[in-house]
PDB file of C-alpha atoms in Angstrom:
ATOM      1  CA  MET A   1      10.979 -17.050 -15.335  1.00 95.00           C
ATOM      2  CA  GLU A   2      14.139 -16.718 -13.271  1.00 96.00           C
ATOM      3  CA  LEU A   3      13.731 -15.187  -9.811  1.00 97.00           C
ATOM      4  CA  ALA A   4      16.453 -12.627 -10.534  1.00 95.00           C
ATOM      5  CA  GLU A   5      14.672 -11.482 -13.692  1.00 97.00           C
ATOM      6  CA  PHE A   6      11.343 -11.226 -11.865  1.00 97.00           C
ATOM      7  CA  ALA A   7      12.849  -9.105  -9.075  1.00 97.00           C
ATOM      8  CA  SER A   8      14.719  -6.954 -11.589  1.00 97.00           C
ATOM      9  CA  ARG A   9      11.558  -6.300 -13.601  1.00 98.00           C
ATOM     10  CA  LEU A  10       9.676  -5.230 -10.485  1.00 98.00           C
ATOM     11  CA  ASP A  11      12.564  -3.071  -9.297  1.00 98.00           C
ATOM     12  CA  GLU A  12      12.623  -1.272 -12.638  1.00 98.00           C
ATOM     13  CA  GLU A  13       8.845  -0.855 -12.873  1.00 98.00           C
ATOM     14  CA  LEU A  14       8.542   0.442  -9.309  1.00 98.00           C
ATOM     15  CA  ARG A  15      11.761   2.523  -9.340  1.00 98.00           C
ATOM     16  CA  THR A  16      12.843   0.754  -6.175  1.00 98.00           C
ATOM     17  CA  ALA A  17      16.319   2.309  -6.104  1.00 97.00           C
ATOM     18  CA  ASP A  18      14.891   5.843  -6.081  1.00 97.00           C
ATOM     19  CA  TYR A  19      13.299   5.216  -2.665  1.00 97.00           C
ATOM     20  CA  ALA A  20      16.342   3.612  -1.045  1.00 95.00           C
ATOM     21  CA  ASP A  21      17.313   6.667   1.012  1.00 95.00           C
ATOM     22  CA  ILE A  22      13.813   7.570   2.218  1.00 96.00           C
ATOM     23  CA  ASP A  23      12.263   4.205   3.102  1.00 97.00           C
ATOM     24  CA  ALA A  24      13.037   2.186   6.237  1.00 95.00           C
ATOM     25  CA  SER A  25      11.866  -0.918   4.408  1.00 96.00           C
ATOM     26  CA  ALA A  26      14.521  -2.966   2.621  1.00 95.00           C
ATOM     27  CA  ASN A  27      12.638  -3.001  -0.659  1.00 97.00           C
ATOM     28  CA  GLY A  28      13.259  -5.586  -3.329  1.00 97.00           C
ATOM     29  CA  LEU A  29      14.149  -9.226  -2.793  1.00 96.00           C
ATOM     30  CA  GLN A  30      14.384  -9.760   0.982  1.00 95.00           C
ATOM     31  CA  VAL A  31      14.548 -13.562   1.059  1.00 95.00           C
ATOM     32  CA  GLY A  32      15.667 -15.748  -1.818  1.00 93.00           C
ATOM     33  CA  PRO A  33      18.534 -17.580  -3.497  1.00 86.00           C
ATOM     34  CA  ASP A  34      20.882 -16.094  -6.063  1.00 74.00           C
ATOM     35  CA  GLU A  35      19.379 -18.464  -8.605  1.00 83.00           C
ATOM     36  CA  GLY A  36      15.851 -19.811  -8.795  1.00 89.00           C
ATOM     37  CA  GLU A  37      12.944 -20.409 -11.132  1.00 92.00           C
ATOM     38  CA  LEU A  38       9.425 -19.038 -10.786  1.00 95.00           C
ATOM     39  CA  GLU A  39       6.170 -20.417 -12.104  1.00 97.00           C
ATOM     40  CA  HIS A  40       3.735 -19.417  -9.366  1.00 98.00           C
ATOM     41  CA  VAL A  41       3.769 -16.186  -7.320  1.00 98.00           C
ATOM     42  CA  ALA A  42       1.540 -15.296  -4.358  1.00 98.00           C
ATOM     43  CA  PHE A  43       0.644 -11.720  -3.383  1.00 98.00           C
ATOM     44  CA  ALA A  44      -0.405 -10.250  -0.030  1.00 98.00           C
ATOM     45  CA  VAL A  45      -0.344  -6.969   1.857  1.00 98.00           C
ATOM     46  CA  ASP A  46       1.647  -8.225   4.847  1.00 98.00           C
ATOM     47  CA  GLY A  47       4.667 -10.509   5.085  1.00 97.00           C
ATOM     48  CA  VAL A  48       3.654 -12.464   8.196  1.00 96.00           C
ATOM     49  CA  ALA A  49       3.348 -16.084   9.317  1.00 94.00           C
ATOM     50  CA  GLU A  50      -0.207 -16.399   7.996  1.00 96.00           C
ATOM     51  CA  THR A  51       0.650 -15.230   4.481  1.00 98.00           C
ATOM     52  CA  PHE A  52       3.896 -17.239   4.458  1.00 97.00           C
ATOM     53  CA  GLU A  53       1.860 -20.342   5.284  1.00 97.00           C
ATOM     54  CA  GLY A  54      -0.675 -19.400   2.615  1.00 98.00           C
ATOM     55  CA  ALA A  55       2.038 -19.081  -0.020  1.00 98.00           C
ATOM     56  CA  ILE A  56       3.479 -22.449   0.988  1.00 98.00           C
ATOM     57  CA  ASP A  57       0.035 -24.090   0.894  1.00 98.00           C
ATOM     58  CA  ALA A  58      -0.531 -22.606  -2.583  1.00 98.00           C
ATOM     59  CA  ASP A  59       2.791 -24.140  -3.703  1.00 98.00           C
ATOM     60  CA  ALA A  60       4.039 -20.685  -4.706  1.00 98.00           C
ATOM     61  CA  ASP A  61       7.669 -20.099  -5.560  1.00 97.00           C
ATOM     62  CA  ALA A  62       7.632 -16.517  -4.277  1.00 98.00           C
ATOM     63  CA  LEU A  63       5.523 -14.125  -2.248  1.00 98.00           C
ATOM     64  CA  VAL A  64       5.228 -10.409  -3.047  1.00 98.00           C
ATOM     65  CA  VAL A  65       4.121  -8.148  -0.184  1.00 98.00           C
ATOM     66  CA  HIS A  66       3.799  -4.470   0.685  1.00 98.00           C
ATOM     67  CA  HIS A  67       4.967  -4.800   4.305  1.00 98.00           C
ATOM     68  CA  GLY A  68       8.067  -6.978   4.601  1.00 96.00           C
ATOM     69  CA  ILE A  69      10.198  -8.294   7.438  1.00 94.00           C
ATOM     70  CA  SER A  70      13.186  -5.928   7.384  1.00 92.00           C
ATOM     71  CA  TRP A  71      12.756  -2.346   8.572  1.00 90.00           C
ATOM     72  CA  GLY A  72      16.228  -0.909   8.895  1.00 84.00           C
ATOM     73  CA  GLY A  73      17.752  -4.381   9.229  1.00 77.00           C
ATOM     74  CA  PHE A  74      18.188  -6.651  12.239  1.00 75.00           C
ATOM     75  CA  ASP A  75      21.209  -7.971  14.094  1.00 73.00           C
ATOM     76  CA  ARG A  76      20.066 -11.539  14.783  1.00 83.00           C
ATOM     77  CA  VAL A  77      17.674 -14.018  13.233  1.00 84.00           C
ATOM     78  CA  THR A  78      16.503 -15.699  16.430  1.00 89.00           C
ATOM     79  CA  GLY A  79      13.268 -16.266  18.322  1.00 90.00           C
ATOM     80  CA  ARG A  80      10.192 -15.000  16.514  1.00 88.00           C
ATOM     81  CA  LYS A  81      12.263 -13.626  13.636  1.00 85.00           C
ATOM     82  CA  TYR A  82      13.680 -17.088  13.024  1.00 89.00           C
ATOM     83  CA  ASP A  83      10.262 -18.718  13.401  1.00 90.00           C
ATOM     84  CA  ARG A  84       8.814 -16.318  10.843  1.00 88.00           C
ATOM     85  CA  ILE A  85      11.565 -16.619   8.237  1.00 90.00           C
ATOM     86  CA  ALA A  86      12.364 -20.343   8.576  1.00 93.00           C
ATOM     87  CA  PRO A  87       9.289 -21.633   6.674  1.00 94.00           C
ATOM     88  CA  LEU A  88      10.214 -19.512   3.643  1.00 95.00           C
ATOM     89  CA  ILE A  89      13.716 -20.944   3.501  1.00 93.00           C
ATOM     90  CA  GLU A  90      12.663 -24.505   4.324  1.00 95.00           C
ATOM     91  CA  ASN A  91      10.080 -24.441   1.514  1.00 95.00           C
ATOM     92  CA  ASP A  92      12.137 -22.460  -1.030  1.00 95.00           C
ATOM     93  CA  VAL A  93       9.712 -19.520  -1.125  1.00 97.00           C
ATOM     94  CA  ALA A  94      11.292 -16.178  -2.020  1.00 97.00           C
ATOM     95  CA  LEU A  95      10.031 -12.905  -0.546  1.00 98.00           C
ATOM     96  CA  TYR A  96       9.867  -9.661  -2.551  1.00 98.00           C
ATOM     97  CA  VAL A  97       8.862  -6.426  -0.810  1.00 98.00           C
ATOM     98  CA  SER A  98       7.753  -3.021  -2.069  1.00 98.00           C
ATOM     99  CA  HIS A  99       6.728  -0.449   0.523  1.00 98.00           C
ATOM    100  CA  LEU A 100       6.902   3.251  -0.392  1.00 98.00           C
ATOM    101  CA  PRO A 101       7.600   2.564  -4.084  1.00 98.00           C
ATOM    102  CA  LEU A 102       4.269   0.759  -4.225  1.00 98.00           C
ATOM    103  CA  ASP A 103       2.500   3.532  -2.310  1.00 97.00           C
ATOM    104  CA  GLY A 104       3.723   6.191  -4.684  1.00 94.00           C
ATOM    105  CA  HIS A 105       3.550   4.517  -8.088  1.00 98.00           C
ATOM    106  CA  GLN A 106       1.134   6.582 -10.145  1.00 97.00           C
ATOM    107  CA  ASP A 107      -0.258   3.563 -12.032  1.00 97.00           C
ATOM    108  CA  HIS A 108       0.262   0.480  -9.865  1.00 98.00           C
ATOM    109  CA  GLY A 109       0.270   2.202  -6.483  1.00 98.00           C
ATOM    110  CA  ASN A 110      -2.083   2.010  -3.533  1.00 98.00           C
ATOM    111  CA  ALA A 111      -3.160   5.646  -3.802  1.00 98.00           C
ATOM    112  CA  ALA A 112      -3.794   5.185  -7.523  1.00 98.00           C
ATOM    113  CA  GLY A 113      -6.088   2.277  -6.690  1.00 98.00           C
ATOM    114  CA  VAL A 114      -8.093   4.355  -4.220  1.00 98.00           C
ATOM    115  CA  ALA A 115      -8.294   7.129  -6.826  1.00 98.00           C
ATOM    116  CA  ASP A 116      -9.699   4.576  -9.293  1.00 98.00           C
ATOM    117  CA  VAL A 117     -12.395   3.615  -6.795  1.00 98.00           C
ATOM    118  CA  LEU A 118     -13.342   7.274  -6.363  1.00 98.00           C
ATOM    119  CA  GLY A 119     -13.279   7.976 -10.104  1.00 98.00           C
ATOM    120  CA  LEU A 120     -10.787  10.817  -9.843  1.00 98.00           C
ATOM    121  CA  GLU A 121      -9.515  12.657 -12.917  1.00 98.00           C
ATOM    122  CA  ASN A 122      -6.740  15.218 -13.533  1.00 98.00           C
ATOM    123  CA  ARG A 123      -4.466  13.276 -11.236  1.00 98.00           C
ATOM    124  CA  SER A 124      -1.040  14.318 -10.053  1.00 98.00           C
ATOM    125  CA  PRO A 125       1.487  13.094  -7.465  1.00 98.00           C
ATOM    126  CA  PHE A 126       0.829  14.032  -3.837  1.00 98.00           C
ATOM    127  CA  GLY A 127       2.463  13.285  -0.514  1.00 98.00           C
ATOM    128  CA  GLU A 128       5.960  14.642  -0.886  1.00 98.00           C
ATOM    129  CA  LEU A 129       8.707  12.689   0.841  1.00 97.00           C
ATOM    130  CA  GLY A 130      12.156  13.913  -0.021  1.00 96.00           C
ATOM    131  CA  PRO A 131      12.446  13.900  -3.816  1.00 96.00           C
ATOM    132  CA  GLU A 132       9.593  11.390  -4.231  1.00 98.00           C
ATOM    133  CA  TYR A 133       5.837  11.148  -3.666  1.00 98.00           C
ATOM    134  CA  ILE A 134       3.844   8.468  -1.896  1.00 98.00           C
ATOM    135  CA  GLY A 135       0.296   9.458  -2.861  1.00 98.00           C
ATOM    136  CA  GLN A 136      -1.944  10.980  -5.457  1.00 98.00           C
ATOM    137  CA  ARG A 137      -4.561  13.710  -5.798  1.00 98.00           C
ATOM    138  CA  GLY A 138      -7.345  14.307  -8.290  1.00 98.00           C
ATOM    139  CA  THR A 139     -10.791  15.695  -9.009  1.00 98.00           C
ATOM    140  CA  ALA A 140     -14.051  13.778  -8.682  1.00 98.00           C
ATOM    141  CA  LEU A 141     -16.357  13.787 -11.709  1.00 95.00           C
ATOM    142  CA  GLU A 142     -19.260  14.541  -9.378  1.00 96.00           C
ATOM    143  CA  SER A 143     -18.864  16.035  -5.933  1.00 97.00           C
ATOM    144  CA  TYR A 144     -19.184  13.795  -2.905  1.00 98.00           C
ATOM    145  CA  SER A 145     -20.691  14.617   0.443  1.00 98.00           C
ATOM    146  CA  LEU A 146     -18.619  13.315   3.334  1.00 98.00           C
ATOM    147  CA  GLU A 147     -21.225  10.610   3.906  1.00 98.00           C
ATOM    148  CA  SER A 148     -21.282   9.483   0.277  1.00 98.00           C
ATOM    149  CA  LEU A 149     -17.474   9.513   0.135  1.00 98.00           C
ATOM    150  CA  CYS A 150     -17.273   7.255   3.189  1.00 98.00           C
ATOM    151  CA  ASP A 151     -20.028   5.011   1.838  1.00 97.00           C
ATOM    152  CA  ARG A 152     -18.233   4.629  -1.487  1.00 97.00           C
ATOM    153  CA  LEU A 153     -15.008   3.598   0.194  1.00 97.00           C
ATOM    154  CA  GLU A 154     -16.749   1.316   2.668  1.00 95.00           C
ATOM    155  CA  SER A 155     -18.556  -0.529  -0.128  1.00 95.00           C
ATOM    156  CA  GLU A 156     -15.473  -0.947  -2.344  1.00 95.00           C
ATOM    157  CA  LEU A 157     -12.590  -1.475   0.096  1.00 95.00           C
ATOM    158  CA  ASP A 158     -11.678  -4.611   2.015  1.00 87.00           C
ATOM    159  CA  THR A 159     -12.352  -3.080   5.424  1.00 88.00           C
ATOM    160  CA  GLY A 160     -13.018  -6.333   7.286  1.00 82.00           C
ATOM    161  CA  ASP A 161     -16.454  -4.945   8.278  1.00 81.00           C
ATOM    162  CA  ARG A 162     -14.760  -1.906   9.784  1.00 86.00           C
ATOM    163  CA  GLN A 163     -16.623   1.377   9.432  1.00 92.00           C
ATOM    164  CA  VAL A 164     -14.971   4.086   7.350  1.00 96.00           C
ATOM    165  CA  ARG A 165     -14.758   7.191   9.541  1.00 96.00           C
ATOM    166  CA  GLY A 166     -14.990  10.770   8.405  1.00 98.00           C
ATOM    167  CA  LEU A 167     -13.940  13.949  10.190  1.00 98.00           C
ATOM    168  CA  GLY A 168     -16.245  16.535   8.677  1.00 98.00           C
ATOM    169  CA  PHE A 169     -14.457  19.814   9.168  1.00 98.00           C
ATOM    170  CA  GLY A 170     -14.215  20.912   5.544  1.00 98.00           C
ATOM    171  CA  PRO A 171     -16.494  21.827   2.631  1.00 98.00           C
ATOM    172  CA  GLU A 172     -19.829  20.025   2.331  1.00 98.00           C
ATOM    173  CA  GLU A 173     -19.173  19.405  -1.365  1.00 98.00           C
ATOM    174  CA  ILE A 174     -16.015  17.386  -1.864  1.00 98.00           C
ATOM    175  CA  SER A 175     -14.423  17.270  -5.304  1.00 98.00           C
ATOM    176  CA  GLU A 176     -10.691  17.877  -4.784  1.00 98.00           C
ATOM    177  CA  ILE A 177      -9.277  14.855  -2.978  1.00 98.00           C
ATOM    178  CA  ALA A 178      -5.764  13.948  -1.832  1.00 98.00           C
ATOM    179  CA  ILE A 179      -4.810  10.366  -0.973  1.00 98.00           C
ATOM    180  CA  VAL A 180      -1.979   8.942   1.115  1.00 98.00           C
ATOM    181  CA  THR A 181      -2.721   5.337   2.051  1.00 98.00           C
ATOM    182  CA  GLY A 182      -1.837   3.578   5.279  1.00 97.00           C
ATOM    183  CA  SER A 183      -0.832   6.080   7.954  1.00 96.00           C
ATOM    184  CA  GLY A 184      -0.949   9.348   6.025  1.00 97.00           C
ATOM    185  CA  THR A 185      -2.197  12.053   8.342  1.00 97.00           C
ATOM    186  CA  ASP A 186       1.304  13.548   8.527  1.00 97.00           C
ATOM    187  CA  TRP A 187       0.529  14.991   5.085  1.00 98.00           C
ATOM    188  CA  LEU A 188      -2.444  16.981   6.335  1.00 98.00           C
ATOM    189  CA  GLU A 189      -0.610  20.305   6.008  1.00 98.00           C
ATOM    190  CA  GLU A 190       0.315  19.506   2.417  1.00 98.00           C
ATOM    191  CA  ALA A 191      -3.361  18.763   1.750  1.00 98.00           C
ATOM    192  CA  VAL A 192      -4.334  22.098   3.294  1.00 98.00           C
ATOM    193  CA  ASP A 193      -1.714  23.937   1.240  1.00 98.00           C
ATOM    194  CA  ALA A 194      -2.978  22.182  -1.889  1.00 98.00           C
ATOM    195  CA  ARG A 195      -6.497  23.466  -1.118  1.00 98.00           C
ATOM    196  CA  VAL A 196      -8.118  20.060  -1.447  1.00 98.00           C
ATOM    197  CA  ASP A 197     -11.487  19.387   0.138  1.00 98.00           C
ATOM    198  CA  ALA A 198     -10.531  16.094   1.772  1.00 98.00           C
ATOM    199  CA  LEU A 199      -7.561  13.941   2.667  1.00 98.00           C
ATOM    200  CA  VAL A 200      -8.227  10.212   2.367  1.00 98.00           C
ATOM    201  CA  THR A 201      -5.923   7.909   4.307  1.00 98.00           C
ATOM    202  CA  GLY A 202      -5.980   4.668   6.265  1.00 97.00           C
ATOM    203  CA  GLU A 203      -5.537   5.412   9.931  1.00 96.00           C
ATOM    204  CA  GLY A 204      -5.223   8.546  11.997  1.00 93.00           C
ATOM    205  CA  LYS A 205      -3.359   9.910  14.980  1.00 92.00           C
ATOM    206  CA  GLN A 206      -5.034  11.612  17.927  1.00 94.00           C
ATOM    207  CA  LYS A 207      -3.838  15.056  16.910  1.00 96.00           C
ATOM    208  CA  VAL A 208      -5.408  14.926  13.424  1.00 97.00           C
ATOM    209  CA  TYR A 209      -8.857  15.638  14.852  1.00 97.00           C
ATOM    210  CA  HIS A 210      -7.883  19.087  16.089  1.00 98.00           C
ATOM    211  CA  GLU A 211      -5.507  19.813  13.216  1.00 98.00           C
ATOM    212  CA  ALA A 212      -8.242  19.076  10.669  1.00 98.00           C
ATOM    213  CA  ARG A 213     -10.805  21.087  12.607  1.00 98.00           C
ATOM    214  CA  GLU A 214      -8.541  24.106  12.911  1.00 98.00           C
ATOM    215  CA  ALA A 215      -7.551  23.915   9.224  1.00 98.00           C
ATOM    216  CA  GLY A 216     -11.113  23.412   7.948  1.00 98.00           C
ATOM    217  CA  ILE A 217     -10.501  20.216   5.963  1.00 98.00           C
ATOM    218  CA  ASN A 218     -12.274  16.860   5.772  1.00 98.00           C
ATOM    219  CA  VAL A 219     -10.342  13.715   6.651  1.00 98.00           C
ATOM    220  CA  VAL A 220     -11.434  10.180   5.846  1.00 98.00           C
ATOM    221  CA  LEU A 221      -9.970   7.189   7.698  1.00 98.00           C
ATOM    222  CA  ALA A 222     -10.673   4.092   5.622  1.00 97.00           C
ATOM    223  CA  GLY A 223      -8.337   1.573   7.239  1.00 97.00           C
ATOM    224  CA  HIS A 224      -4.632   0.880   6.848  1.00 97.00           C
ATOM    225  CA  TYR A 225      -5.046  -2.581   5.340  1.00 97.00           C
ATOM    226  CA  ALA A 226      -8.078  -1.589   3.283  1.00 97.00           C
ATOM    227  CA  THR A 227      -6.295   1.254   1.509  1.00 98.00           C
ATOM    228  CA  GLU A 228      -3.198  -0.829   0.765  1.00 98.00           C
ATOM    229  CA  THR A 229      -4.552  -3.873  -1.073  1.00 97.00           C
ATOM    230  CA  PHE A 230      -4.475  -2.198  -4.490  1.00 98.00           C
ATOM    231  CA  GLY A 231      -0.743  -2.156  -5.114  1.00 98.00           C
ATOM    232  CA  VAL A 232      -0.090  -5.867  -4.662  1.00 98.00           C
ATOM    233  CA  GLN A 233      -3.216  -6.706  -6.653  1.00 98.00           C
ATOM    234  CA  SER A 234      -1.976  -4.536  -9.509  1.00 98.00           C
ATOM    235  CA  LEU A 235       1.392  -6.314  -9.400  1.00 98.00           C
ATOM    236  CA  GLN A 236      -0.473  -9.609  -9.447  1.00 98.00           C
ATOM    237  CA  GLU A 237      -2.096  -8.582 -12.734  1.00 98.00           C
ATOM    238  CA  LEU A 238       1.306  -7.579 -14.074  1.00 98.00           C
ATOM    239  CA  ALA A 239       2.805 -10.947 -13.128  1.00 98.00           C
ATOM    240  CA  GLY A 240      -0.076 -12.667 -14.905  1.00 98.00           C
ATOM    241  CA  GLU A 241       0.768 -10.699 -18.047  1.00 98.00           C
ATOM    242  CA  TRP A 242       4.330 -12.016 -17.712  1.00 98.00           C
ATOM    243  CA  GLY A 243       2.971 -15.554 -17.931  1.00 97.00           C
ATOM    244  CA  LEU A 244       3.140 -16.483 -14.251  1.00 98.00           C
ATOM    245  CA  GLU A 245       0.479 -18.298 -12.249  1.00 98.00           C
ATOM    246  CA  THR A 246      -0.676 -16.104  -9.357  1.00 98.00           C
ATOM    247  CA  THR A 247      -2.566 -16.326  -6.078  1.00 98.00           C
ATOM    248  CA  TYR A 248      -3.854 -13.507  -3.886  1.00 98.00           C
ATOM    249  CA  LEU A 249      -3.858 -14.048  -0.130  1.00 98.00           C
ATOM    250  CA  ASP A 250      -6.409 -11.831   1.590  1.00 96.00           C
ATOM    251  CA  VAL A 251      -5.766 -11.430   5.309  1.00 95.00           C
ATOM    252  CA  PRO A 252      -7.655  -8.284   6.400  1.00 93.00           C
ATOM    253  CA  THR A 253      -6.845  -6.876   9.806  1.00 91.00           C
ATOM    254  CA  GLY A 254      -9.792  -4.529  10.172  1.00 86.00           C
ATOM    255  CA  LEU A 255      -7.294  -1.812  11.141  1.00 89.00           C
TER     256      LEU A 255
END
């Protein structure tokens, strides 16, 4: 498959252009030639030296990541920026990035993957950001307690042995759940307005403790990396359906 066709297919599937004005990430093809052929694609959460080296070692032609290397652009490619990017260019490895489009996709997205783990039904978009959404909400078939909700996530997510933390300020029976992966506590008020029992996200900010307590809502912090492995793994399956060889590079941070 041609690199341009691969990137175009992903852009269309993920509606990359629709997030252009609301995402600091330069989504789409960030590193790559105008022309190129793909047979083998690697997938990882983070576009960093370790995953670049992993893609090169796997003899991949491209690497697809959730967190890329360009956040609002940069003026110079020197120092650490040069050291990070140079191996991709020297080894002809393209880099494709999907940040918020991959958070918000209702089938392939990170929040959708967490919802699958929790067995949620009656799902709908959640986490409004401009005209788009970056999360998902739904209803559990059987109610969770805060402890059982944390245990379920801890057993199924790639937490790097990190404990899933729960702030138990809401109902004891949890059935209505909102999800914004990564750093999603800024959507606490939307979760309160939506009358869900819990907001599941990756990492929290200091203020969320008091905001959740005052609002009477449960918050679950399951890890930034751990909640954001699902999107790239779903794209890996999609690439396999397109006839490409794939490799997943797991580099958990424990954060």
